[in-house]
Every structure is written in C-alpha cells, then in structure tokens.
Short mmCIF file of C-alpha atoms in Angstrom, two decimals:
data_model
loop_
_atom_site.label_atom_id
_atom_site.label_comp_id
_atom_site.label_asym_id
_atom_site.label_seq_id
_atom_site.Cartn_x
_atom_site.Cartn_y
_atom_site.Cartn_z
CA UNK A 1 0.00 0.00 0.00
CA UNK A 2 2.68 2.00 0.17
CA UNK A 3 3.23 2.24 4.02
CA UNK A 4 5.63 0.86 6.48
CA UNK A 5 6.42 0.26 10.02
CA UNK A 6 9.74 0.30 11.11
CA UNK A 7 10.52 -2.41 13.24
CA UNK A 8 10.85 -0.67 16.91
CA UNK A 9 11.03 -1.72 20.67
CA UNK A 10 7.85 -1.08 22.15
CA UNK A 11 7.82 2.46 24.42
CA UNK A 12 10.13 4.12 21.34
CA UNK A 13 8.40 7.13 20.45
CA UNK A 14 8.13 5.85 16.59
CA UNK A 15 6.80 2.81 17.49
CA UNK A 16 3.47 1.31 15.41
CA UNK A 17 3.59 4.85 13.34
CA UNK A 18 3.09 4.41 9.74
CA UNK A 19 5.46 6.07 7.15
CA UNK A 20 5.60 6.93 3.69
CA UNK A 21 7.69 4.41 1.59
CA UNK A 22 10.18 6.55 -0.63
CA UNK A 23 8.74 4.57 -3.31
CA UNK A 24 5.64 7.03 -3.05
CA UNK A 25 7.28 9.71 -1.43
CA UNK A 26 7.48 11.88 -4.90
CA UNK A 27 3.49 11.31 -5.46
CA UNK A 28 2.76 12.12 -1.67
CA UNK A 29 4.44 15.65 -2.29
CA UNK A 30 2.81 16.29 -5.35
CA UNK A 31 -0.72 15.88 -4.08
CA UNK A 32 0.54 17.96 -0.78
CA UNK A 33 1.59 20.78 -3.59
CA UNK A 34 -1.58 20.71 -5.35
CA UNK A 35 -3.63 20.86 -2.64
CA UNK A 36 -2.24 23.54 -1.35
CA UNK A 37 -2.24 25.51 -4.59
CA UNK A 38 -6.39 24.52 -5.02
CA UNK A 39 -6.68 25.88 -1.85
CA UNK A 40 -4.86 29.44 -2.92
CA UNK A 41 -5.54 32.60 -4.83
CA UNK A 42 -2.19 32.18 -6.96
CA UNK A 43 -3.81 30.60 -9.81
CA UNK A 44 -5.94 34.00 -10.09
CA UNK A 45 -2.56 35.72 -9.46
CA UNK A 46 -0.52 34.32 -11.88
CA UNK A 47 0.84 37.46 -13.57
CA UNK A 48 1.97 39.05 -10.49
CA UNK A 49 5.63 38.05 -11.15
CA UNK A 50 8.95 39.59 -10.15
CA UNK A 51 9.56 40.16 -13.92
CA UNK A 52 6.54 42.71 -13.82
CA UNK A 53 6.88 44.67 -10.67
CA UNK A 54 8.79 48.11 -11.37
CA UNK A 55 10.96 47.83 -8.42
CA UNK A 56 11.27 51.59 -8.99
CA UNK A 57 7.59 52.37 -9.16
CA UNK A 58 6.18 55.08 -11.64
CA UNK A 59 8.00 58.06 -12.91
CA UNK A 60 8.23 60.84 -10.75
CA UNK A 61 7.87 59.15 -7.36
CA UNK A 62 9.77 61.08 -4.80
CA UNK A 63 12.64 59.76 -4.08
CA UNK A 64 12.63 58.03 -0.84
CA UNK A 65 9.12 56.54 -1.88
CA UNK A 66 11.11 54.99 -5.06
CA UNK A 67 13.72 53.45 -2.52
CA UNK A 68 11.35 51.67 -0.12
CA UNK A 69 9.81 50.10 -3.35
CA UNK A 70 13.50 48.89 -4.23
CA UNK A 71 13.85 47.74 -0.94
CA UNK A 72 11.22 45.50 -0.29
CA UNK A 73 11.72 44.24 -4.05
CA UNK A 74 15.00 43.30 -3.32
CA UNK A 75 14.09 41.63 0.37
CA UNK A 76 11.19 39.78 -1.62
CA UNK A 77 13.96 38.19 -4.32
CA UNK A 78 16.11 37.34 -1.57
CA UNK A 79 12.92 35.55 0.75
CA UNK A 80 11.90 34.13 -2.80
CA UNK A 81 15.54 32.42 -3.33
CA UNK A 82 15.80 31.42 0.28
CA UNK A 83 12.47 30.55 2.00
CA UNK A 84 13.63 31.38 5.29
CA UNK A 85 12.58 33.36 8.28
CA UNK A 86 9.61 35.52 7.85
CA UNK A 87 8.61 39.11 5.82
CA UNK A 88 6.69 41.67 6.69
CA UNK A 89 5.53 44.34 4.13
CA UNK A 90 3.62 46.99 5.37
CA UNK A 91 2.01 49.98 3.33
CA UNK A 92 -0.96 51.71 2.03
CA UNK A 93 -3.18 49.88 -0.28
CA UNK A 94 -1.60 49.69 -4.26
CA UNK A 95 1.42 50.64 -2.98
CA UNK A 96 2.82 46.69 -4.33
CA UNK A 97 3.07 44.60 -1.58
CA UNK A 98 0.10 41.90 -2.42
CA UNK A 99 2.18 41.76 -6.01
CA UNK A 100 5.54 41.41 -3.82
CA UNK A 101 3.90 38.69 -2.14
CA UNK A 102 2.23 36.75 -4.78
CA UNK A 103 5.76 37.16 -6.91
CA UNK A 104 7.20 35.31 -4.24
CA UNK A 105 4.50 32.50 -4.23
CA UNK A 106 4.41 32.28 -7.94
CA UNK A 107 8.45 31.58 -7.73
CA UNK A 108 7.96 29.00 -4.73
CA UNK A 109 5.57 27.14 -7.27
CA UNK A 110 7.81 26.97 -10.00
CA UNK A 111 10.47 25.82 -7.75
CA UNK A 112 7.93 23.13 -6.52
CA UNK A 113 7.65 24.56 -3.10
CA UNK A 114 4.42 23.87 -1.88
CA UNK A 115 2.81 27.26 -1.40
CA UNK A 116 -0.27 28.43 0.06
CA UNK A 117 -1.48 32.09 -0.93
CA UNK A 118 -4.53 33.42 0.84
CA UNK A 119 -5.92 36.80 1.96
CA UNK A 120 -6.73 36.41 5.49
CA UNK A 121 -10.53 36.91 5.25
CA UNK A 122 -10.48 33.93 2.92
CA UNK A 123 -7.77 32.12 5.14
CA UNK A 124 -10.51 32.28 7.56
CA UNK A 125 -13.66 31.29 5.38
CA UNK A 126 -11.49 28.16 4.56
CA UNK A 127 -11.61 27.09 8.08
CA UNK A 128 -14.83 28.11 8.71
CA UNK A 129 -16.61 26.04 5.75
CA UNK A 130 -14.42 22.87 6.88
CA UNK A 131 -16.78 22.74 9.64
CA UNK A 132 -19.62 21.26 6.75
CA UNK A 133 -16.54 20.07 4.08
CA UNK A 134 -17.46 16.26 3.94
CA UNK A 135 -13.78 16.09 2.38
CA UNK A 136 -11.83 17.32 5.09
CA UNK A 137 -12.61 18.09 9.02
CA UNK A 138 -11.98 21.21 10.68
CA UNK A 139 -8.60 19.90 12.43
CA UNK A 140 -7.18 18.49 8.86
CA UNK A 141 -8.09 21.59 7.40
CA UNK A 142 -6.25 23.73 10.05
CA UNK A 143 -2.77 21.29 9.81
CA UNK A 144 -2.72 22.22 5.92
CA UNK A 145 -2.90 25.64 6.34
CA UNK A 146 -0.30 26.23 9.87
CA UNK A 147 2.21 23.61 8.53
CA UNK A 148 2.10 24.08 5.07
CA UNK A 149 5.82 24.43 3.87
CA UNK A 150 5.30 28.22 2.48
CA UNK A 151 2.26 30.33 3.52
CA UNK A 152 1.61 33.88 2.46
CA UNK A 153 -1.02 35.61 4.61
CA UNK A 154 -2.17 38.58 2.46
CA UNK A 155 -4.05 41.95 3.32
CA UNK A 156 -3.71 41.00 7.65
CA UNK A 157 -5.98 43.29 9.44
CA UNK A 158 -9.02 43.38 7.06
CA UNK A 159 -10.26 40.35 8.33
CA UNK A 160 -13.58 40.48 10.84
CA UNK A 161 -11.80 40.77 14.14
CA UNK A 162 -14.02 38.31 16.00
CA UNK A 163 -12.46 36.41 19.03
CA UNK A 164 -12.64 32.62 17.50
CA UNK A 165 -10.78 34.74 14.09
CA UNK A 166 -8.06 36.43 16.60
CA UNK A 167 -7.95 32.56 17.60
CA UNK A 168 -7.19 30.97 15.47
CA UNK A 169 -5.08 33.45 13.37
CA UNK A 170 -2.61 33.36 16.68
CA UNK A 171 -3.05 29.90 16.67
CA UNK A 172 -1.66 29.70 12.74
CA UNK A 173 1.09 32.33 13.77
CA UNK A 174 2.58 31.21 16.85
CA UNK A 175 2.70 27.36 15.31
CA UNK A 176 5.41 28.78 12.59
CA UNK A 177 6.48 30.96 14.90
CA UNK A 178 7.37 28.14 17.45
CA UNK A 179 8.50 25.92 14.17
CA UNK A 180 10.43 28.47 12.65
CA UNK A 181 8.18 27.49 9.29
CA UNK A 182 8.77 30.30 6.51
CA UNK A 183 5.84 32.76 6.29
CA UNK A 184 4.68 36.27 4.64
CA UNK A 185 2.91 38.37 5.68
CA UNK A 186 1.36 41.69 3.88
CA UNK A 187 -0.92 44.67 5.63
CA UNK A 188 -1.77 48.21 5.90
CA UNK A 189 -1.80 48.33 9.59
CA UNK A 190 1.12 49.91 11.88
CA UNK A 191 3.15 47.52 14.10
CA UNK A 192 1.07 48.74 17.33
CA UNK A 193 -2.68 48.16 15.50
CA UNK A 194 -1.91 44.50 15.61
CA UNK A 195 -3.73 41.97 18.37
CA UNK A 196 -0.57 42.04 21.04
CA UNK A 197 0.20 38.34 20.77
CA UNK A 198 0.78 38.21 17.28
CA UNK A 199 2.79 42.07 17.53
CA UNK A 200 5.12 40.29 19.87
CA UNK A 201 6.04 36.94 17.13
CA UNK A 202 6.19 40.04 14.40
CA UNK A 203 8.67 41.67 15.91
CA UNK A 204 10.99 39.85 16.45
CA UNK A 205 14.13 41.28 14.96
CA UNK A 206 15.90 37.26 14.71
CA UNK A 207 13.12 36.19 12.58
CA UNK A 208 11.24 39.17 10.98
CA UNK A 209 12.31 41.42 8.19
CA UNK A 210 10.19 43.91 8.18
CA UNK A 211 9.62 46.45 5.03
CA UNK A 212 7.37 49.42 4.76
CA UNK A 213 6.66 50.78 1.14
CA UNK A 214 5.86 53.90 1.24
CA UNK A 215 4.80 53.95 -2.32
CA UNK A 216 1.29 55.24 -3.22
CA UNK A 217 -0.84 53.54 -4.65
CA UNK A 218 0.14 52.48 -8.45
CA UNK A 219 -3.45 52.23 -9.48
CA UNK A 220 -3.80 56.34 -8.58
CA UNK A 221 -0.63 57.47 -8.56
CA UNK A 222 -1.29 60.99 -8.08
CA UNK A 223 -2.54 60.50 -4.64
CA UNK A 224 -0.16 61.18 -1.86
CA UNK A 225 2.03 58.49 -1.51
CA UNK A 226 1.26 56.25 1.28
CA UNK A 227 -0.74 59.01 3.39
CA UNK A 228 -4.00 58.10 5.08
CA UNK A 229 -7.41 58.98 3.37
CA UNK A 230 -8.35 61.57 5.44
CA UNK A 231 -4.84 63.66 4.39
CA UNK A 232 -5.64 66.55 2.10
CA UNK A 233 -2.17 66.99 1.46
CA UNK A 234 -2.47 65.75 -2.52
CA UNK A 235 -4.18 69.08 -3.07
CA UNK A 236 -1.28 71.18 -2.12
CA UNK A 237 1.37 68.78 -3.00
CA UNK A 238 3.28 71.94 -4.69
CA UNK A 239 3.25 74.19 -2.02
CA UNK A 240 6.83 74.11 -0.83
CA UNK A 241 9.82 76.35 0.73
CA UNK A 242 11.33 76.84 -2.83
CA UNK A 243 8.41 78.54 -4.30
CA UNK A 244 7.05 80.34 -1.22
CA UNK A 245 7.02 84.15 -1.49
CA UNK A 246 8.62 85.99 1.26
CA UNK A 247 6.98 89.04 -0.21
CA UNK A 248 9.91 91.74 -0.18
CA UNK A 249 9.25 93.32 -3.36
CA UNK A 250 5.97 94.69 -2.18
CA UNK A 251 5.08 97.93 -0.36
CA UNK A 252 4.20 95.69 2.96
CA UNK A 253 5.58 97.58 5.62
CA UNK A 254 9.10 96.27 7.60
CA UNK A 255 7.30 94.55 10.31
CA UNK A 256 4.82 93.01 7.98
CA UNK A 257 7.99 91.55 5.86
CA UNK A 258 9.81 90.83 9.61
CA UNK A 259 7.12 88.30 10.85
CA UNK A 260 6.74 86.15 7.62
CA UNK A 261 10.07 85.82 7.58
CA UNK A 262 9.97 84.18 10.67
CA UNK A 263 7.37 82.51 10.53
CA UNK A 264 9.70 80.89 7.29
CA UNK A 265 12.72 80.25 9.19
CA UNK A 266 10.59 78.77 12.06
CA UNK A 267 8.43 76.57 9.13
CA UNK A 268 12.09 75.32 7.45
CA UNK A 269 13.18 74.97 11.11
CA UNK A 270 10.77 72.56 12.12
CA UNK A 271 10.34 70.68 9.28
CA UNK A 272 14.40 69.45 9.55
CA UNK A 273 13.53 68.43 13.22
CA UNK A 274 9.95 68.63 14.40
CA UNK A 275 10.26 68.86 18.21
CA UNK A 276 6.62 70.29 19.83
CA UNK A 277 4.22 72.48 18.74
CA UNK A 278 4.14 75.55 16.26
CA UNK A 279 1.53 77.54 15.85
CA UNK A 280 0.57 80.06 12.95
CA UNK A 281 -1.78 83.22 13.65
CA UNK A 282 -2.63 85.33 11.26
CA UNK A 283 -5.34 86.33 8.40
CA UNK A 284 -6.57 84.32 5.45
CA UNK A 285 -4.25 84.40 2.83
CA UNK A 286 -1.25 85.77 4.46
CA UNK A 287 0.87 82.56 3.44
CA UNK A 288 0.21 80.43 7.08
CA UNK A 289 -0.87 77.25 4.86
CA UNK A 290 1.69 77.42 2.17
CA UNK A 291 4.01 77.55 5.16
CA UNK A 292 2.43 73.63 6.94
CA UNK A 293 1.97 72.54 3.19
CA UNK A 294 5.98 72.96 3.06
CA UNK A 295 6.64 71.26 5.95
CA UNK A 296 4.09 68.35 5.11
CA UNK A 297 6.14 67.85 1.53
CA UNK A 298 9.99 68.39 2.82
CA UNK A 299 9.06 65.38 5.20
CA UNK A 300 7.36 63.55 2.76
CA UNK A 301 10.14 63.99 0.85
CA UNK A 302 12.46 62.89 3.30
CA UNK A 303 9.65 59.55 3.16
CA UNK A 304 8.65 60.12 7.16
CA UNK A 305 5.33 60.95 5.96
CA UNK A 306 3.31 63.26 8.21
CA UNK A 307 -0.68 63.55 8.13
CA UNK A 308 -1.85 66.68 7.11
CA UNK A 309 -5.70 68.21 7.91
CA UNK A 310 -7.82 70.60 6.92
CA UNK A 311 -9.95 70.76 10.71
CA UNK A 312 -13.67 71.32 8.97
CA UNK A 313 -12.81 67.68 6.74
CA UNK A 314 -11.19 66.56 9.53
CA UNK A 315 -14.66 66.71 11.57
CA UNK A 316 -16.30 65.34 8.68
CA UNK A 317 -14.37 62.13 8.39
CA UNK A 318 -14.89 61.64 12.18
CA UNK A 319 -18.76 62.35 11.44
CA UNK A 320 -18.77 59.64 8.54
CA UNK A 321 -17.78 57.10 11.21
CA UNK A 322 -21.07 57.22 12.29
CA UNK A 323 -22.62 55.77 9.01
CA UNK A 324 -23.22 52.18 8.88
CA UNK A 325 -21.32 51.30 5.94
CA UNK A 326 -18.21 53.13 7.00
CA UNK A 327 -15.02 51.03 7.08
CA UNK A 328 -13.58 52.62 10.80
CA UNK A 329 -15.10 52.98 13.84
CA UNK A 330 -15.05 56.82 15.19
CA UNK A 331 -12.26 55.36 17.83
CA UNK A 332 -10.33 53.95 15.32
CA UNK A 333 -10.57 57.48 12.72
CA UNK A 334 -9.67 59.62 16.23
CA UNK A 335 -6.62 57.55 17.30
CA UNK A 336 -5.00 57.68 13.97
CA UNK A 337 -5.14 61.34 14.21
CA UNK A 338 -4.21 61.91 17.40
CA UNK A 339 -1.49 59.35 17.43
CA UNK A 340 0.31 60.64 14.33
CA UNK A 341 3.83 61.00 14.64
CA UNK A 342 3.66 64.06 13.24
CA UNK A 343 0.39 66.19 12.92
CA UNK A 344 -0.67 69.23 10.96
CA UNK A 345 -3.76 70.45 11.40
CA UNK A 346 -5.02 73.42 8.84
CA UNK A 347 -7.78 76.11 9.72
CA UNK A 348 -8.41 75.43 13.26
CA UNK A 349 -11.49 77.65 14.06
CA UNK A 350 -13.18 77.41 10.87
CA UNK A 351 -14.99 74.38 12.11
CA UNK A 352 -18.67 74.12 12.33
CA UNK A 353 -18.83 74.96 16.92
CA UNK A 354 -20.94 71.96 18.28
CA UNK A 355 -19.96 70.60 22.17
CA UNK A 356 -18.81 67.01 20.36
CA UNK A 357 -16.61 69.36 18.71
CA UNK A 358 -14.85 71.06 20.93
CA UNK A 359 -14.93 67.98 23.36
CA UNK A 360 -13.15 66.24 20.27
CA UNK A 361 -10.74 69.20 19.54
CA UNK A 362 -9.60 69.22 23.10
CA UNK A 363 -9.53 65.63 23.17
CA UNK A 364 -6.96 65.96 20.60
CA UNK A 365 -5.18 68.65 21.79
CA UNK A 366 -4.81 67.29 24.86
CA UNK A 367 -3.72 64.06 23.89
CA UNK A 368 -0.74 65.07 21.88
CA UNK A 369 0.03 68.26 24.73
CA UNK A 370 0.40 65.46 27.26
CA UNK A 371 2.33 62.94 24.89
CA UNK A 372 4.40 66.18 23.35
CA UNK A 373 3.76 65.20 19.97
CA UNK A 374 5.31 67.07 17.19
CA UNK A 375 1.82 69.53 15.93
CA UNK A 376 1.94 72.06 13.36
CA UNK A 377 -1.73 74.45 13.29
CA UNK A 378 -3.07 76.97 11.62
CA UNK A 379 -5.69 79.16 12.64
CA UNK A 380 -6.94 83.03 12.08
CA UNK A 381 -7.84 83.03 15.65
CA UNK A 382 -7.29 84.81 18.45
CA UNK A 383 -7.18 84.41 22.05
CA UNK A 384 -10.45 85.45 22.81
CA UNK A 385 -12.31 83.01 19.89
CA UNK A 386 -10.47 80.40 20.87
CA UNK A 387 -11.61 77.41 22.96
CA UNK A 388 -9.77 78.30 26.33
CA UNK A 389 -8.58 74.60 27.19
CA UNK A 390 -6.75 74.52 23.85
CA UNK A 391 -5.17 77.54 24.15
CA UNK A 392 -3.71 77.08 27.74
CA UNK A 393 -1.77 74.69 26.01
CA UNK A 394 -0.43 76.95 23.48
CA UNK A 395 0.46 79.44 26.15
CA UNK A 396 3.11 76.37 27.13
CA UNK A 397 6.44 78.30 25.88
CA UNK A 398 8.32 75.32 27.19
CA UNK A 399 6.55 73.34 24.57
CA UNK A 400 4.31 75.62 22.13
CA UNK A 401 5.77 78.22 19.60
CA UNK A 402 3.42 80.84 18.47
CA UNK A 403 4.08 82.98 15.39
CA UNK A 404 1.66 85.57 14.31
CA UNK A 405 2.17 86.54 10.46
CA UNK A 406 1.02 90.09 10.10
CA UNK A 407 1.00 90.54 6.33
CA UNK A 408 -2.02 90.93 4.60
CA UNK A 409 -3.86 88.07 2.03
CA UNK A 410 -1.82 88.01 -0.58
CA UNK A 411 -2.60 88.72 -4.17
CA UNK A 412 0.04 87.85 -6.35
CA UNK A 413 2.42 90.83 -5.92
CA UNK A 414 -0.45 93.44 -5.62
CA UNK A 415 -1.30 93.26 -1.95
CA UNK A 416 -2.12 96.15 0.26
CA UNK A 417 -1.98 95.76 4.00
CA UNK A 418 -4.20 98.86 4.82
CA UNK A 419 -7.34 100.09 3.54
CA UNK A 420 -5.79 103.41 2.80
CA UNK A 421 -3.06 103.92 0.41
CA UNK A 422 0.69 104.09 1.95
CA UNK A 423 2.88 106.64 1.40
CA UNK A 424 6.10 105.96 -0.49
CA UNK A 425 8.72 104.82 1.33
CA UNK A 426 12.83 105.94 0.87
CA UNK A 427 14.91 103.39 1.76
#
C-alpha cells in the first residue's frame, strides 16, 4: 500500500507509526503541492511576477518613496531564493506589496515549493466552511494551512476581528512561529494596531524582516504616496519652501515683511527636526498654509510621511464614522489622528462649533500636549475666539511656539496691507 512500520522496541516514540515508503514519497508531495495551490488565490494571481513589478515604481515618485519600493523588491527576491525566516511588508493599499507577495509565491511554485497564498478573510472562510466540508474536518483543514511548507497571509488586518478569528489566526502564527516554518505576511496596519500576541512573534528582529513601502498607490498614482485617506495633502502637494514668497518686493511695511520671515525660518526649522508644537496666527491668505503645506512635503520627501488636515474635513471624516457602511469605527478614525507622529492640522477655528466638537478638539489637543507630539496648526484666531482649554496649552512656551504673520492676504504681488493707500517709502 505503500506504508511501512519500522521495526521498533515497544515504548520508542516511533513505534506502530506508519510512514511513507520513498517509493511514493514523490506522489505524496505532489498531491501535498496541489492541494495547497487549489486551496490558494495564486492561480488567479498568476501574472503578479517579479519580472513585472517596477521595483522603482512610476516616474516621478519622490525619491525616498522609489527606494522603499527597491527595498522590499530586493528583500522579496532574496525571501523568494531562500524561504527562510519571515517578511513583513507593510504599506498603504496599491502601494505593491500583495504583487511582492504573490511574486514570491508564484516563484515557490515553479520551484515546486508547496505554497499556500490566501488573503486572510479567505484564510478564515477556509476554516470556517471545513466545519460542513465532507472532504476534510476542521482539524485536517487547520494542519494544511499552519504547517504548510510556504504560507503567504495577504491583506492581515481586514479580516472580521471576532475572538474565534483572533484565535485561530494566533493559533496559525505562533505554530510557525514556534517551528520556525517560513511565512509572509502583507498589511496596511502599523506595528502597534496588531492583536498584542501576534505584535510580539512580528517583531521579532531574529526572525522578521520587516519592510514598509511607502509607495502610493500604483493604481492612482497621483494621490499622496502612502498618506492616510483623510490627508488633504495631494491638493497642495506643490506648495513648498522653494516657491514660497517671502513678499519683499511689495510695499508691505518692515514689520509686515519681519514676521513672515519668521514665521519661514521657524516653518524650514521645524520641518528638519519637528520637536513640539508651532503655531501660525494670522489672516486668510497671508501665506500660514503654504508655510504647513511645506513642511508636510519636505518630510514627505524625506519619506517620514506626516498627516496633514484641513480641521472642517477633519470633523467630517470623524462624522462619517457614524454611518453604517463606513469602514472605521469613530475610535479607530480619532486615534489615527491623534497618534500621528507628526500632525498638521489646517484652519483650526473654521470648524462648524458643536460641544462634540470642541470635546473632540480638546480631546486631541490634549492628547498630543500630554504625549508632546510634534503639531503644526493653523488658525486666524485669536485668544479670545479660541476654545480656552486649547489655548492654555499653546500658552506652554516650554513646549508651544506661536508665530503671528502680520501681512495681509496676498494677491500675487499686488497686496495692500491697509485700507488706505501708503505713502512711499525711501529706503
């Protein structure tokens, strides 16, 4: 029958246990290998090869963007050629990584690896229907998939977070983990957004190679690259230091041309080393925005990608939470905000004034004050407009920097600070 029995004292810990004959060994592995591939996506995903990923990504990426693409190409060959340890490639969604990690199944097939390649939602629904599979129970089901010799766990973190899913997804982890069984892993989420059990096995620096692409997404490249949805950076993706106007050649008196230029030094300051909070005061127009655009793109640019809000769409998106097909809960929308490493938050006072929004704003602005996390804002307000919890925490000098720009709105070179006309000035 193929099977044998090797011939064993009794109380040895092989004893009575069939085995494979080598005879048979070759057809064993071959249904193993396409049973596993039935079970995956790869047969869908066939095209996604190394040979047509752009490692560099599309023309006129930003730089740093273009190198986290090379890098987690490159770490994807190398896992490919190698099989061992685990990878974890993290970014937005098109940004490559579901093609990085169905390249690497698609060369683990051809090398006659036997590869499974599932999303985890459908890693799941695989379990789940074993329960009424009359070709496989539950428990054979579940070997396959935690023992299978490659498995590729794609788009981690969309799946319903229910406790038998957390369950059994820890279960499947900590099994390779334990084994040291190859395994890759793909997902939008941040490091700390993942259950705590399964963080701990992902970050471990002996096993793990971790890779964020900070790519956007190739599908819509013109989006900003890698930033959250409810960034409204892409629409001023142009405003930057080089093409900001420091307004000298106008008749703006020398106080007027005094405080935007230091509100620019304190703008190129920050953005080389944020370190607490700066704040910009002044009237619509008078550059304040141009100025946290700037700092938003020389970061980005740098690929430490900052999240940049308008406040009015920055209540909306928290209000959308609310709806009952939205994708986030209100908690989750809220503590991506106020949790950014870096924060810069447009227009604050233009808001619609509800008591969920201030309790929000302070919320917020609390948050960060306590944790000292690196906030840029914006407002036209003063003191007395101003919701007074926030602003005792701009009157922090020790942490808070607050500019006022006294130029008027400018208009392209034709500005006029007063209502009257201004004498000529001699210099």
């Amino acid at each position: 029958m193929g099977y044998l029995r090797q011939d064993l004292p009794l109380g040895h810990p092989e004893f009575g246990k069939l085995q494979i004959c080598s005879c048979r060994s070759t057809d064993v592995s071959q249904q193993v290998y396409r049973r596993l591939f039935s079970l995956s996506r790869l047969h869908e995903l066939h095209h996604l090869t190394f040979e047509q990923f752009q490692p560099r990504g599309r023309i006129g990426m930003r730089p740093a963007q273009a190198d986290s693409l090379q890098v987690a190409y490159n770490q994807a060959r190398q896992f490919a050629q190698t099989a061992k340890g685990w990878l974890l490639l993290q970014g937005g969604y098109g940004c490559g990584k579901t093609h990085l990690a169905a390249a690497i199944g698609n060369f683990a097939v051809g090398m006659g690896v036997p590869t499974l390649f599932l999303t985890v939602p459908d890693l799941l629904d695989t379990l789940r229907f074993a329960y009424d599979d009359p070709e496989a129970t539950f428990e054979q089901r579940f070997e396959e998939i935690r023992s299978a010799p490659l498995l590729i766990m794609d788009d981690f973190g969309t799946q319903n977070a229910t406790a038998w899913a957390q369950e059994k997804l820890f279960q499947i982890i900590n099994y390779r983990y334990v084994n040291r069984l190859p395994l890759v892993v793909t997902t939008n989420l941040m490091l700390d957004q993942i259950e705590g059990r399964i963080r701990s096995r992902l970050d471990d620096p002996d096993l793990v190679t971790r890779v964020a692409i900070r790519a956007p997404d190739f599908r819509n490249p013109t989006s900003e690259i890698g930033r959250k949805d409810l960034s409204s950076l892409e629409l001023l993706h142009k405003f930057t230091f080089a093409n900001f106007d420091l307004r000298r050649s106008e008749d703006l008196e020398v106080q007027e041309v005094a405080s935007l230029e230091k509100a620019f030094n304190a703008a190129a300051e920050f953005a080389r080393q944020p370190q607490g909070w700066l704040v910009f005061i002044g009237d619509y127009g008078c550059g304040k925005t141009h100025l946290a655009a700037a700092i938003a793109n020389y970061r980005a640019d740098l690929g430490i990608l900052p999240l940049f809000v308008n406040l009015p769409d920055l209540m909306s998106h928290l209000r959308a939470t609310f709806s009952a097909g939205s994708p986030v809960t209100l908690d989750q929308r809220f503590e991506e905000v106020r949790t950014a490493p870096v924060l810069i938050l447009d227009d604050l006072g233009s808001e619609s004034s509800s008591p969920w929004v201030s309790e929000k704003l302070y919320q917020l602005f609390n948050y960060r004050y306590l944790a000292e996390l690196p906030t840029v804002v914006t407002t036209a307000n003063v003191e007395e407009k101003m919701d007074k919890r926030i602003y005792s925490r701009m009157q922090d000098s020790r942490l808070c920097r607050i500019i006022a720009i006294t130029v008027p709105s400018y208009r392209g070179g034709t500005a006029q600070s007063k209502a009257a006309p201004r004498k000529k000035r001699t210099t």
